[in-house]
mmCIF file with all atom_site columns, C-alpha atoms in Angstrom:
data_model
loop_
_atom_site.group_PDB
_atom_site.id
_atom_site.type_symbol
_atom_site.label_atom_id
_atom_site.label_alt_id
_atom_site.label_comp_id
_atom_site.label_asym_id
_atom_site.label_entity_id
_atom_site.label_seq_id
_atom_site.pdbx_PDB_ins_code
_atom_site.Cartn_x
_atom_site.Cartn_y
_atom_site.Cartn_z
_atom_site.occupancy
_atom_site.B_iso_or_equiv
_atom_site.pdbx_formal_charge
_atom_site.auth_seq_id
_atom_site.auth_comp_id
_atom_site.auth_asym_id
_atom_site.auth_atom_id
_atom_site.pdbx_PDB_model_num
ATOM 1   C CA . UNK N 1 1   ? -36.400  49.500  27.149 1.00 50.00 ? 25  UNK N CA 1
ATOM 2   C CA . UNK N 1 2   ? -39.524  51.595  27.747 1.00 50.00 ? 26  UNK N CA 1
ATOM 3   C CA . UNK N 1 3   ? -39.792  55.181  26.626 1.00 55.00 ? 27  UNK N CA 1
ATOM 4   C CA . UNK N 1 4   ? -39.277  57.947  29.175 1.00 57.00 ? 28  UNK N CA 1
ATOM 5   C CA . UNK N 1 5   ? -42.964  58.734  30.056 1.00 57.00 ? 29  UNK N CA 1
ATOM 6   C CA . UNK N 1 6   ? -43.701  55.073  30.693 1.00 54.00 ? 30  UNK N CA 1
ATOM 7   C CA . UNK N 1 7   ? -40.681  54.809  33.014 1.00 54.00 ? 31  UNK N CA 1
ATOM 8   C CA . UNK N 1 8   ? -42.068  57.700  35.052 1.00 55.00 ? 32  UNK N CA 1
ATOM 9   C CA . UNK N 1 9   ? -45.385  55.937  35.573 1.00 61.00 ? 33  UNK N CA 1
ATOM 10  C CA . UNK N 1 10  ? -44.332  52.294  35.861 1.00 60.00 ? 34  UNK N CA 1
ATOM 11  C CA . UNK N 1 11  ? -41.140  50.442  36.427 1.00 62.00 ? 35  UNK N CA 1
ATOM 12  C CA . UNK N 1 12  ? -39.638  48.160  33.774 1.00 64.00 ? 36  UNK N CA 1
ATOM 13  C CA . UNK N 1 13  ? -40.768  45.066  35.672 1.00 67.00 ? 37  UNK N CA 1
ATOM 14  C CA . UNK N 1 14  ? -44.405  46.245  36.240 1.00 64.00 ? 38  UNK N CA 1
ATOM 15  C CA . UNK N 1 15  ? -47.204  44.563  34.270 1.00 64.00 ? 39  UNK N CA 1
ATOM 16  C CA . UNK N 1 16  ? -48.738  46.607  31.457 1.00 68.00 ? 40  UNK N CA 1
ATOM 17  C CA . UNK N 1 17  ? -52.354  45.816  32.428 1.00 74.00 ? 41  UNK N CA 1
ATOM 18  C CA . UNK N 1 18  ? -54.287  47.584  35.180 1.00 73.00 ? 42  UNK N CA 1
ATOM 19  C CA . UNK N 1 19  ? -55.151  45.743  38.363 1.00 78.00 ? 43  UNK N CA 1
ATOM 20  C CA . UNK N 1 20  ? -58.702  45.254  39.611 1.00 79.00 ? 44  UNK N CA 1
ATOM 21  C CA . UNK N 1 21  ? -58.101  47.782  42.393 1.00 81.00 ? 45  UNK N CA 1
ATOM 22  C CA . UNK N 1 22  ? -56.960  50.456  39.917 1.00 82.00 ? 46  UNK N CA 1
ATOM 23  C CA . UNK N 1 23  ? -60.030  49.871  37.759 1.00 80.00 ? 47  UNK N CA 1
ATOM 24  C CA . UNK N 1 24  ? -62.278  50.041  40.816 1.00 83.00 ? 48  UNK N CA 1
ATOM 25  C CA . UNK N 1 25  ? -60.814  53.394  41.877 1.00 80.00 ? 49  UNK N CA 1
ATOM 26  C CA . UNK N 1 26  ? -61.177  54.703  38.322 1.00 83.00 ? 50  UNK N CA 1
ATOM 27  C CA . UNK N 1 27  ? -64.834  53.696  38.322 1.00 82.00 ? 51  UNK N CA 1
ATOM 28  C CA . UNK N 1 28  ? -65.402  55.354  41.711 1.00 83.00 ? 52  UNK N CA 1
ATOM 29  C CA . UNK N 1 29  ? -63.757  58.547  40.429 1.00 80.00 ? 53  UNK N CA 1
ATOM 30  C CA . UNK N 1 30  ? -65.945  58.632  37.312 1.00 80.00 ? 54  UNK N CA 1
ATOM 31  C CA . UNK N 1 31  ? -69.103  58.061  39.373 1.00 78.00 ? 55  UNK N CA 1
ATOM 32  C CA . UNK N 1 32  ? -68.115  60.848  41.774 1.00 76.00 ? 56  UNK N CA 1
ATOM 33  C CA . UNK N 1 33  ? -67.619  63.229  38.842 1.00 70.00 ? 57  UNK N CA 1
ATOM 34  C CA . UNK N 1 34  ? -71.017  62.244  37.435 1.00 73.00 ? 58  UNK N CA 1
ATOM 35  C CA . UNK N 1 35  ? -72.766  62.977  40.720 1.00 72.00 ? 59  UNK N CA 1
ATOM 36  C CA . UNK N 1 36  ? -70.924  66.279  41.104 1.00 72.00 ? 60  UNK N CA 1
ATOM 37  C CA . UNK N 1 37  ? -71.933  67.364  37.619 1.00 76.00 ? 61  UNK N CA 1
ATOM 38  C CA . UNK N 1 38  ? -75.600  66.483  38.302 1.00 75.00 ? 62  UNK N CA 1
ATOM 39  C CA . UNK N 1 39  ? -75.500  68.534  41.491 1.00 76.00 ? 63  UNK N CA 1
ATOM 40  C CA . UNK N 1 40  ? -73.895  71.439  39.652 1.00 80.00 ? 64  UNK N CA 1
ATOM 41  C CA . UNK N 1 41  ? -76.514  71.255  36.915 1.00 80.00 ? 65  UNK N CA 1
ATOM 42  C CA . UNK N 1 42  ? -79.336  71.176  39.495 1.00 81.00 ? 66  UNK N CA 1
ATOM 43  C CA . UNK N 1 43  ? -77.897  74.258  41.226 1.00 81.00 ? 67  UNK N CA 1
ATOM 44  C CA . UNK N 1 44  ? -77.697  76.068  37.885 1.00 82.00 ? 68  UNK N CA 1
ATOM 45  C CA . UNK N 1 45  ? -81.261  75.045  36.947 1.00 84.00 ? 69  UNK N CA 1
ATOM 46  C CA . UNK N 1 46  ? -82.687  76.205  40.277 1.00 86.00 ? 70  UNK N CA 1
ATOM 47  C CA . UNK N 1 47  ? -80.316  79.173  40.622 1.00 87.00 ? 71  UNK N CA 1
ATOM 48  C CA . UNK N 1 48  ? -81.696  81.067  37.631 1.00 89.00 ? 72  UNK N CA 1
ATOM 49  C CA . UNK N 1 49  ? -85.328  81.200  38.807 1.00 90.00 ? 73  UNK N CA 1
ATOM 50  C CA . UNK N 1 50  ? -84.194  81.803  42.396 1.00 89.00 ? 74  UNK N CA 1
ATOM 51  C CA . UNK N 1 51  ? -82.098  84.783  41.325 1.00 91.00 ? 75  UNK N CA 1
ATOM 52  C CA . UNK N 1 52  ? -85.012  86.104  39.254 1.00 90.00 ? 76  UNK N CA 1
ATOM 53  C CA . UNK N 1 53  ? -87.452  85.781  42.177 1.00 90.00 ? 77  UNK N CA 1
ATOM 54  C CA . UNK N 1 54  ? -85.016  87.437  44.571 1.00 91.00 ? 78  UNK N CA 1
ATOM 55  C CA . UNK N 1 55  ? -84.386  90.339  42.189 1.00 91.00 ? 79  UNK N CA 1
ATOM 56  C CA . UNK N 1 56  ? -88.089  90.802  41.438 1.00 89.00 ? 80  UNK N CA 1
ATOM 57  C CA . UNK N 1 57  ? -88.926  90.739  45.154 1.00 88.00 ? 81  UNK N CA 1
ATOM 58  C CA . UNK N 1 58  ? -86.289  93.356  45.960 1.00 90.00 ? 82  UNK N CA 1
ATOM 59  C CA . UNK N 1 59  ? -87.473  95.461  43.002 1.00 89.00 ? 83  UNK N CA 1
ATOM 60  C CA . UNK N 1 60  ? -91.088  95.360  44.243 1.00 85.00 ? 84  UNK N CA 1
ATOM 61  C CA . UNK N 1 61  ? -90.027  96.345  47.737 1.00 86.00 ? 85  UNK N CA 1
ATOM 62  C CA . UNK N 1 62  ? -87.849  99.201  46.481 1.00 88.00 ? 86  UNK N CA 1
ATOM 63  C CA . UNK N 1 63  ? -90.263  100.618 43.897 1.00 87.00 ? 87  UNK N CA 1
ATOM 64  C CA . UNK N 1 64  ? -93.772  99.704  45.021 1.00 80.00 ? 88  UNK N CA 1
ATOM 65  C CA . UNK N 1 65  ? -93.134  99.361  48.765 1.00 83.00 ? 89  UNK N CA 1
ATOM 66  C CA . UNK N 1 66  ? -94.989  96.053  48.593 1.00 80.00 ? 90  UNK N CA 1
ATOM 67  C CA . UNK N 1 67  ? -93.763  92.594  49.568 1.00 83.00 ? 91  UNK N CA 1
ATOM 68  C CA . UNK N 1 68  ? -95.114  89.689  47.543 1.00 81.00 ? 92  UNK N CA 1
ATOM 69  C CA . UNK N 1 69  ? -95.474  86.787  49.960 1.00 83.00 ? 93  UNK N CA 1
ATOM 70  C CA . UNK N 1 70  ? -95.813  84.157  47.201 1.00 85.00 ? 94  UNK N CA 1
ATOM 71  C CA . UNK N 1 71  ? -92.376  85.190  45.933 1.00 87.00 ? 95  UNK N CA 1
ATOM 72  C CA . UNK N 1 72  ? -90.864  84.937  49.413 1.00 87.00 ? 96  UNK N CA 1
ATOM 73  C CA . UNK N 1 73  ? -92.412  81.479  49.865 1.00 88.00 ? 97  UNK N CA 1
ATOM 74  C CA . UNK N 1 74  ? -91.131  80.463  46.431 1.00 89.00 ? 98  UNK N CA 1
ATOM 75  C CA . UNK N 1 75  ? -87.604  81.493  47.438 1.00 88.00 ? 99  UNK N CA 1
ATOM 76  C CA . UNK N 1 76  ? -87.804  79.114  50.397 1.00 88.00 ? 100 UNK N CA 1
ATOM 77  C CA . UNK N 1 77  ? -89.224  76.343  48.195 1.00 86.00 ? 101 UNK N CA 1
ATOM 78  C CA . UNK N 1 78  ? -86.434  76.802  45.644 1.00 84.00 ? 102 UNK N CA 1
ATOM 79  C CA . UNK N 1 79  ? -83.766  76.797  48.358 1.00 80.00 ? 103 UNK N CA 1
ATOM 80  C CA . UNK N 1 80  ? -85.266  73.662  49.877 1.00 80.00 ? 104 UNK N CA 1
ATOM 81  C CA . UNK N 1 81  ? -85.499  72.017  46.480 1.00 77.00 ? 105 UNK N CA 1
ATOM 82  C CA . UNK N 1 82  ? -81.823  72.674  45.847 1.00 69.00 ? 106 UNK N CA 1
ATOM 83  C CA . UNK N 1 83  ? -80.899  71.048  49.143 1.00 69.00 ? 107 UNK N CA 1
ATOM 84  C CA . UNK N 1 84  ? -83.319  68.119  49.182 1.00 73.00 ? 108 UNK N CA 1
ATOM 85  C CA . UNK N 1 85  ? -84.073  67.041  45.631 1.00 66.00 ? 109 UNK N CA 1
ATOM 86  C CA . UNK N 1 86  ? -82.252  64.061  44.190 1.00 72.00 ? 110 UNK N CA 1
ATOM 87  C CA . UNK N 1 87  ? -84.379  63.914  41.061 1.00 76.00 ? 111 UNK N CA 1
ATOM 88  C CA . UNK N 1 88  ? -83.380  63.663  37.408 1.00 80.00 ? 112 UNK N CA 1
ATOM 89  C CA . UNK N 1 89  ? -82.486  67.003  35.862 1.00 80.00 ? 113 UNK N CA 1
ATOM 90  C CA . UNK N 1 90  ? -85.715  67.119  33.851 1.00 84.00 ? 114 UNK N CA 1
ATOM 91  C CA . UNK N 1 91  ? -87.736  66.770  37.062 1.00 83.00 ? 115 UNK N CA 1
ATOM 92  C CA . UNK N 1 92  ? -85.661  69.503  38.748 1.00 84.00 ? 116 UNK N CA 1
ATOM 93  C CA . UNK N 1 93  ? -86.420  71.766  35.799 1.00 87.00 ? 117 UNK N CA 1
ATOM 94  C CA . UNK N 1 94  ? -90.125  70.893  36.071 1.00 88.00 ? 118 UNK N CA 1
ATOM 95  C CA . UNK N 1 95  ? -90.104  71.815  39.772 1.00 87.00 ? 119 UNK N CA 1
ATOM 96  C CA . UNK N 1 96  ? -88.502  75.185  39.012 1.00 90.00 ? 120 UNK N CA 1
ATOM 97  C CA . UNK N 1 97  ? -91.024  75.860  36.247 1.00 92.00 ? 121 UNK N CA 1
ATOM 98  C CA . UNK N 1 98  ? -93.928  74.850  38.465 1.00 91.00 ? 122 UNK N CA 1
ATOM 99  C CA . UNK N 1 99  ? -92.809  77.113  41.297 1.00 91.00 ? 123 UNK N CA 1
ATOM 100 C CA . UNK N 1 100 ? -92.398  80.129  39.005 1.00 91.00 ? 124 UNK N CA 1
ATOM 101 C CA . UNK N 1 101 ? -95.776  79.493  37.334 1.00 92.00 ? 125 UNK N CA 1
ATOM 102 C CA . UNK N 1 102 ? -97.424  79.233  40.749 1.00 91.00 ? 126 UNK N CA 1
ATOM 103 C CA . UNK N 1 103 ? -95.912  82.592  41.709 1.00 89.00 ? 127 UNK N CA 1
ATOM 104 C CA . UNK N 1 104 ? -97.223  84.131  38.476 1.00 88.00 ? 128 UNK N CA 1
ATOM 105 C CA . UNK N 1 105 ? -100.754 82.832  39.092 1.00 88.00 ? 129 UNK N CA 1
ATOM 106 C CA . UNK N 1 106 ? -100.771 83.957  42.742 1.00 86.00 ? 130 UNK N CA 1
ATOM 107 C CA . UNK N 1 107 ? -99.344  87.378  41.886 1.00 82.00 ? 131 UNK N CA 1
ATOM 108 C CA . UNK N 1 108 ? -101.957 87.845  39.163 1.00 78.00 ? 132 UNK N CA 1
ATOM 109 C CA . UNK N 1 109 ? -104.727 86.866  41.586 1.00 78.00 ? 133 UNK N CA 1
ATOM 110 C CA . UNK N 1 110 ? -103.308 89.315  44.150 1.00 72.00 ? 134 UNK N CA 1
ATOM 111 C CA . UNK N 1 111 ? -103.058 92.136  41.595 1.00 65.00 ? 135 UNK N CA 1
ATOM 112 C CA . UNK N 1 112 ? -106.817 92.067  41.045 1.00 57.00 ? 136 UNK N CA 1
ATOM 113 C CA . UNK N 1 113 ? -107.168 93.774  44.412 1.00 51.00 ? 137 UNK N CA 1
ATOM 114 C CA . UNK N 1 114 ? -104.936 96.594  43.134 1.00 49.00 ? 138 UNK N CA 1
ATOM 115 C CA . UNK N 1 115 ? -107.096 97.536  40.158 1.00 47.00 ? 139 UNK N CA 1
ATOM 116 C CA . UNK N 1 116 ? -107.473 101.188 39.443 1.00 49.00 ? 140 UNK N CA 1
ATOM 117 C CA . UNK N 1 117 ? -110.416 102.836 41.133 1.00 45.00 ? 141 UNK N CA 1
ATOM 118 C CA . UNK N 1 118 ? -112.778 104.427 38.691 1.00 57.00 ? 142 UNK N CA 1
ATOM 119 C CA . UNK N 1 119 ? -113.225 108.165 38.935 1.00 56.00 ? 143 UNK N CA 1
ATOM 120 C CA . UNK N 1 120 ? -116.586 108.937 40.489 1.00 55.00 ? 144 UNK N CA 1
ATOM 121 C CA . UNK N 1 121 ? -118.068 111.483 38.119 1.00 55.00 ? 145 UNK N CA 1
#
């Protein structure tokens, strides 16, 4: 006679091996979990820089009364990348790094026009 937990799962006359259909559904479940975890990781990878860019943009608007258009464009690129990209996680991280570095370079180039004016003495 089978122990109590085994009786709950299978009857006494059921075979002890799994059928092909059960194994197929197990494989499909594992693959679905793998894809969900990749999507979650991609959202986390892109979410950090997106949150930083959003916060920095709102800070610049609140303090300096200036809107940085490269940051706004980068927010759209990051949002689009989260929705469209089906790349490996390393490539998703490279895209996020590239977007943030592009914003840094464009902001630095734009800040040259805001240099302090020398005092005419």
